[in-house]
Short mmCIF file of C-alpha atoms in Angstrom, two decimals:
data_model
loop_
_atom_site.label_atom_id
_atom_site.label_comp_id
_atom_site.label_asym_id
_atom_site.label_seq_id
_atom_site.Cartn_x
_atom_site.Cartn_y
_atom_site.Cartn_z
CA MET A 1 113.94 92.68 80.56
CA LYS A 2 112.70 92.16 84.10
CA ILE A 3 111.89 94.38 87.06
CA THR A 4 111.61 93.28 90.68
CA ILE A 5 109.58 95.53 93.00
CA GLY A 6 110.07 95.38 96.75
CA HIS A 7 107.00 96.35 98.81
CA LEU A 8 108.18 97.08 102.35
CA TYR A 9 105.88 96.07 105.21
CA PRO A 10 102.51 96.12 103.40
CA ASP A 11 100.89 94.59 106.48
CA LEU A 12 101.57 97.86 108.35
CA LEU A 13 102.30 100.52 105.72
CA ASN A 14 99.39 100.22 103.30
CA LEU A 15 97.03 102.89 104.54
CA TYR A 16 96.32 104.71 101.28
CA GLY A 17 95.89 102.11 98.58
CA ASP A 18 99.55 101.33 98.03
CA ARG A 19 98.71 97.95 96.52
CA GLY A 20 97.08 99.94 93.73
CA ASN A 21 100.47 101.54 93.08
CA ILE A 22 102.09 98.10 92.88
CA GLN A 23 99.40 96.88 90.49
CA CYS A 24 99.90 99.94 88.30
CA LEU A 25 103.67 99.37 88.04
CA MET A 26 103.19 95.68 87.32
CA ARG A 27 100.56 96.26 84.65
CA ARG A 28 102.46 99.02 82.84
CA CYS A 29 105.48 96.73 82.68
CA GLN A 30 103.45 93.77 81.46
CA TRP A 31 101.72 95.82 78.75
CA ARG A 32 105.19 96.51 77.34
CA GLY A 33 106.35 92.91 77.55
CA ILE A 34 108.60 93.62 80.55
CA GLU A 35 108.59 90.80 83.08
CA ALA A 36 107.68 92.11 86.54
CA GLU A 37 107.42 90.57 89.98
CA THR A 38 106.68 91.98 93.43
CA ILE A 39 108.22 90.76 96.67
CA ALA A 40 106.36 91.77 99.84
CA PHE A 41 108.54 92.02 102.94
CA GLU A 42 107.14 91.68 106.44
CA LEU A 43 108.90 92.90 109.58
CA ASN A 44 110.89 89.74 110.24
CA ASP A 45 112.02 89.23 106.65
CA THR A 46 115.58 89.83 105.47
CA ILE A 47 115.75 92.33 102.61
CA ASP A 48 118.39 91.88 99.93
CA PHE A 49 118.31 95.27 98.21
CA SER A 50 120.62 94.03 95.45
CA ARG A 51 117.69 91.98 94.13
CA LEU A 52 115.33 94.97 93.93
CA ASP A 53 114.85 97.44 91.08
CA ILE A 54 112.08 99.55 92.66
CA VAL A 55 111.26 99.90 96.36
CA LEU A 56 107.85 101.09 97.56
CA LEU A 57 107.53 102.43 101.10
CA GLY A 58 103.87 103.10 101.74
CA GLY A 59 101.80 105.07 104.20
CA GLY A 60 100.74 104.18 107.72
CA SER A 61 99.41 105.80 110.85
CA ASP A 62 101.76 107.28 113.46
CA ARG A 63 101.26 104.13 115.53
CA GLU A 64 102.24 101.86 112.64
CA GLN A 65 105.25 104.02 111.84
CA MET A 66 106.33 103.68 115.45
CA LEU A 67 106.06 99.89 115.13
CA VAL A 68 108.41 99.78 112.13
CA CYS A 69 110.79 102.36 113.60
CA GLU A 70 113.13 99.82 115.23
CA LYS A 71 113.16 97.61 112.15
CA LEU A 72 114.16 100.56 110.00
CA LYS A 73 117.32 100.97 112.05
CA GLU A 74 118.33 97.42 111.09
CA ILE A 75 117.93 98.00 107.35
CA GLN A 76 119.14 101.62 107.26
CA LYS A 77 122.71 100.92 106.17
CA ASP A 78 121.71 98.64 103.28
CA PHE A 79 118.83 100.90 102.25
CA LYS A 80 121.15 103.93 102.26
CA ALA A 81 123.66 102.11 100.05
CA TYR A 82 120.83 101.19 97.64
CA VAL A 83 119.71 104.83 97.41
CA GLU A 84 123.23 106.20 96.93
CA ASP A 85 123.76 103.65 94.14
CA ASP A 86 120.79 105.23 92.31
CA GLY A 87 118.24 102.65 93.44
CA VAL A 88 114.66 103.66 92.59
CA VAL A 89 112.31 104.42 95.51
CA ILE A 90 108.74 105.71 95.72
CA ALA A 91 107.76 106.69 99.27
CA ILE A 92 104.24 107.86 100.00
CA CYS A 93 102.80 109.79 102.96
CA GLY A 94 104.07 107.96 106.06
CA GLY A 95 106.78 106.37 103.93
CA TYR A 96 107.80 109.85 102.77
CA GLN A 97 108.15 110.98 106.37
CA LEU A 98 110.30 107.94 107.14
CA LEU A 99 112.82 108.93 104.44
CA GLY A 100 114.08 111.71 106.69
CA SER A 101 115.94 111.91 109.97
CA TYR A 102 112.89 111.98 112.23
CA TYR A 103 109.16 112.55 112.60
CA LYS A 104 108.27 114.35 115.83
CA THR A 105 104.74 113.58 117.03
CA ASP A 106 102.72 114.24 120.18
CA GLN A 107 103.25 110.57 121.09
CA GLY A 108 107.02 110.70 120.72
CA MET A 109 109.89 110.77 118.26
CA ILE A 110 109.93 108.38 115.30
CA THR A 111 113.46 107.82 114.04
CA GLY A 112 113.63 107.86 110.26
CA LEU A 113 115.88 106.17 107.74
CA ASP A 114 117.96 109.31 107.18
CA LEU A 115 118.08 108.61 103.44
CA VAL A 116 117.18 112.18 102.42
CA ASP A 117 117.95 115.47 104.15
CA LEU A 118 114.50 116.21 105.51
CA TYR A 119 112.52 116.01 108.74
CA THR A 120 108.87 116.13 109.78
CA GLU A 121 107.11 117.59 112.81
CA GLN A 122 103.46 117.25 113.68
CA GLY A 123 101.46 120.44 113.21
CA GLU A 124 98.11 121.68 114.45
CA GLY A 125 95.27 120.16 112.46
CA ARG A 126 95.50 118.04 109.35
CA LEU A 127 96.14 119.14 105.78
CA ILE A 128 93.35 117.44 103.84
CA SER A 129 92.58 118.29 100.24
CA ASN A 130 92.70 117.34 96.62
CA ILE A 131 96.08 118.51 95.38
CA ILE A 132 97.64 119.43 92.04
CA LEU A 133 101.35 119.94 91.37
CA GLN A 134 103.40 121.19 88.48
CA SER A 135 106.65 119.24 88.38
CA ASP A 136 109.78 119.91 86.35
CA LEU A 137 109.90 116.17 85.65
CA PHE A 138 106.68 116.03 83.61
CA GLU A 139 104.60 118.04 81.19
CA MET A 140 101.32 116.81 82.70
CA PRO A 141 100.42 118.02 86.22
CA ILE A 142 100.55 115.53 89.09
CA VAL A 143 97.20 115.04 90.83
CA GLY A 144 96.18 113.25 94.00
CA PHE A 145 94.81 113.59 97.50
CA GLU A 146 96.62 114.58 100.68
CA ASN A 147 95.72 113.86 104.31
CA HIS A 148 98.56 114.42 106.77
CA GLY A 149 99.24 115.99 110.15
CA GLY A 150 102.99 116.21 109.61
CA ARG A 151 104.77 119.24 108.24
CA THR A 152 107.83 118.22 106.28
CA CYS A 153 110.89 120.42 105.78
CA ILE A 154 113.06 119.31 102.84
CA ASN A 155 115.88 121.78 103.60
CA ASN A 156 117.83 122.34 100.35
CA CYS A 157 116.48 119.27 98.55
CA LYS A 158 114.58 119.52 95.29
CA PRO A 159 110.78 119.39 95.67
CA LEU A 160 108.69 117.09 93.53
CA GLY A 161 106.59 120.01 92.39
CA LYS A 162 105.05 123.41 92.96
CA VAL A 163 101.58 123.34 94.50
CA LEU A 164 98.90 124.71 92.19
CA TYR A 165 96.06 123.60 94.46
CA GLY A 166 96.26 122.14 97.97
CA SER A 167 98.73 122.41 100.85
CA GLY A 168 101.84 120.36 100.09
CA ASN A 169 104.73 119.68 102.42
CA ASP A 170 103.77 122.15 105.11
CA GLY A 171 100.96 124.36 103.84
CA LYS A 172 103.31 127.36 103.70
CA THR A 173 106.20 126.98 101.25
CA GLY A 174 104.06 126.17 98.23
CA TYR A 175 106.00 123.01 97.39
CA GLU A 176 105.25 119.32 97.71
CA GLY A 177 107.32 116.16 97.93
CA VAL A 178 111.01 115.62 97.36
CA VAL A 179 113.30 114.26 94.63
CA TYR A 180 116.73 112.91 95.54
CA LYS A 181 118.71 110.86 93.03
CA ASN A 182 116.14 108.19 91.96
CA VAL A 183 114.02 108.66 95.09
CA ILE A 184 110.61 110.32 95.04
CA GLY A 185 108.80 111.11 98.28
CA THR A 186 105.30 112.59 98.32
CA TYR A 187 102.17 113.02 100.40
CA LEU A 188 99.96 112.31 97.38
CA HIS A 189 97.91 109.14 97.41
CA GLY A 190 94.62 107.94 96.13
CA PRO A 191 96.49 105.72 94.95
CA LEU A 192 99.07 107.90 93.26
CA LEU A 193 100.42 106.01 90.26
CA PRO A 194 97.21 105.03 88.41
CA LYS A 195 96.30 108.73 88.41
CA ASN A 196 99.76 109.74 87.21
CA PRO A 197 101.08 107.29 84.60
CA GLN A 198 103.94 109.65 83.77
CA LEU A 199 105.27 109.20 87.31
CA ALA A 200 104.86 105.42 87.15
CA ASP A 201 106.80 105.37 83.89
CA TRP A 202 109.55 107.57 85.40
CA LEU A 203 110.09 104.92 88.08
CA ILE A 204 110.07 102.05 85.58
CA LEU A 205 112.39 103.83 83.13
CA HIS A 206 114.97 104.77 85.78
CA ALA A 207 114.92 101.23 87.16
CA LEU A 208 115.50 99.76 83.68
CA GLN A 209 118.23 102.26 82.81
CA LYS A 210 120.10 101.50 86.03
CA LYS A 211 119.87 97.77 85.34
CA TYR A 212 120.33 97.62 81.56
CA GLY A 213 121.93 100.90 80.52
CA SER A 214 121.01 104.49 79.78
CA ASP A 215 119.93 103.76 76.19
CA VAL A 216 116.79 101.91 77.37
CA GLU A 217 113.54 103.57 76.25
CA LEU A 218 109.91 102.85 77.14
CA PRO A 219 107.45 102.28 74.32
CA PRO A 220 104.49 104.67 74.78
CA LEU A 221 101.13 103.38 75.98
CA ASP A 222 97.64 104.61 75.20
CA ASP A 223 96.99 106.88 78.20
CA ARG A 224 94.11 108.86 76.72
CA GLU A 225 91.72 108.03 79.57
CA GLU A 226 94.30 108.89 82.23
CA LYS A 227 95.05 112.21 80.52
CA GLU A 228 91.34 113.04 80.28
CA ALA A 229 90.93 112.31 84.01
CA ASN A 230 93.94 114.50 84.77
CA GLU A 231 92.53 117.35 82.70
CA TYR A 232 89.15 117.02 84.45
CA ILE A 233 90.77 117.35 87.88
CA CYS A 234 92.74 120.38 86.75
CA ARG A 235 89.66 122.08 85.27
CA ARG A 236 87.67 121.37 88.42
CA PHE A 237 90.11 122.80 90.93
CA LEU A 238 92.19 125.34 89.02
CA LYS A 239 90.07 128.41 88.42
#
């Protein structure tokens, strides 16, 4: 079995350690004997989504998001078709904001990919904190760090999880992130996947099942250290 990961615009959207997320996916595949490769796409590259099993859209500043805004319009149709065909996507922070219809900032309007029914508007001050979620997708809580000025409204979409500690999508609703088909969007970084191996494996499993059939299973790995780190974070912040 083989997985191909597409990393979109790492020269601009790599603000929060997204290469660490790529390394985590690659390593967890390799430990299981699954061949894995990553293709990094820069702004002028043509993206053939049919070749990709997982797409990572990372975080960037408002300025960098504005720079990729026009390019996103060019790939929107193909990216939308990939998502609707159950393509696997992990979008983090700025990448999460770009999943929606728009991100309204003080500097102007950033047009999104319109892949998921959500939108983001800049709020007063930044939401900065360690953050812990309880997600219906996993037994173990999701942990990470958030640092964002945008407030994201996911309308009637399913959130990634309920906030146990931190701010989440907007600091008000008590929910964080979004799940749509095989797409996960979240403000959590740090990087995200090494801290949350269950989420990394969710992406890998769904990519393999789409490619090779629903009977594919992932052999378990020894995640004792990751689970101990997760438990430490939860004990520290959940009183």
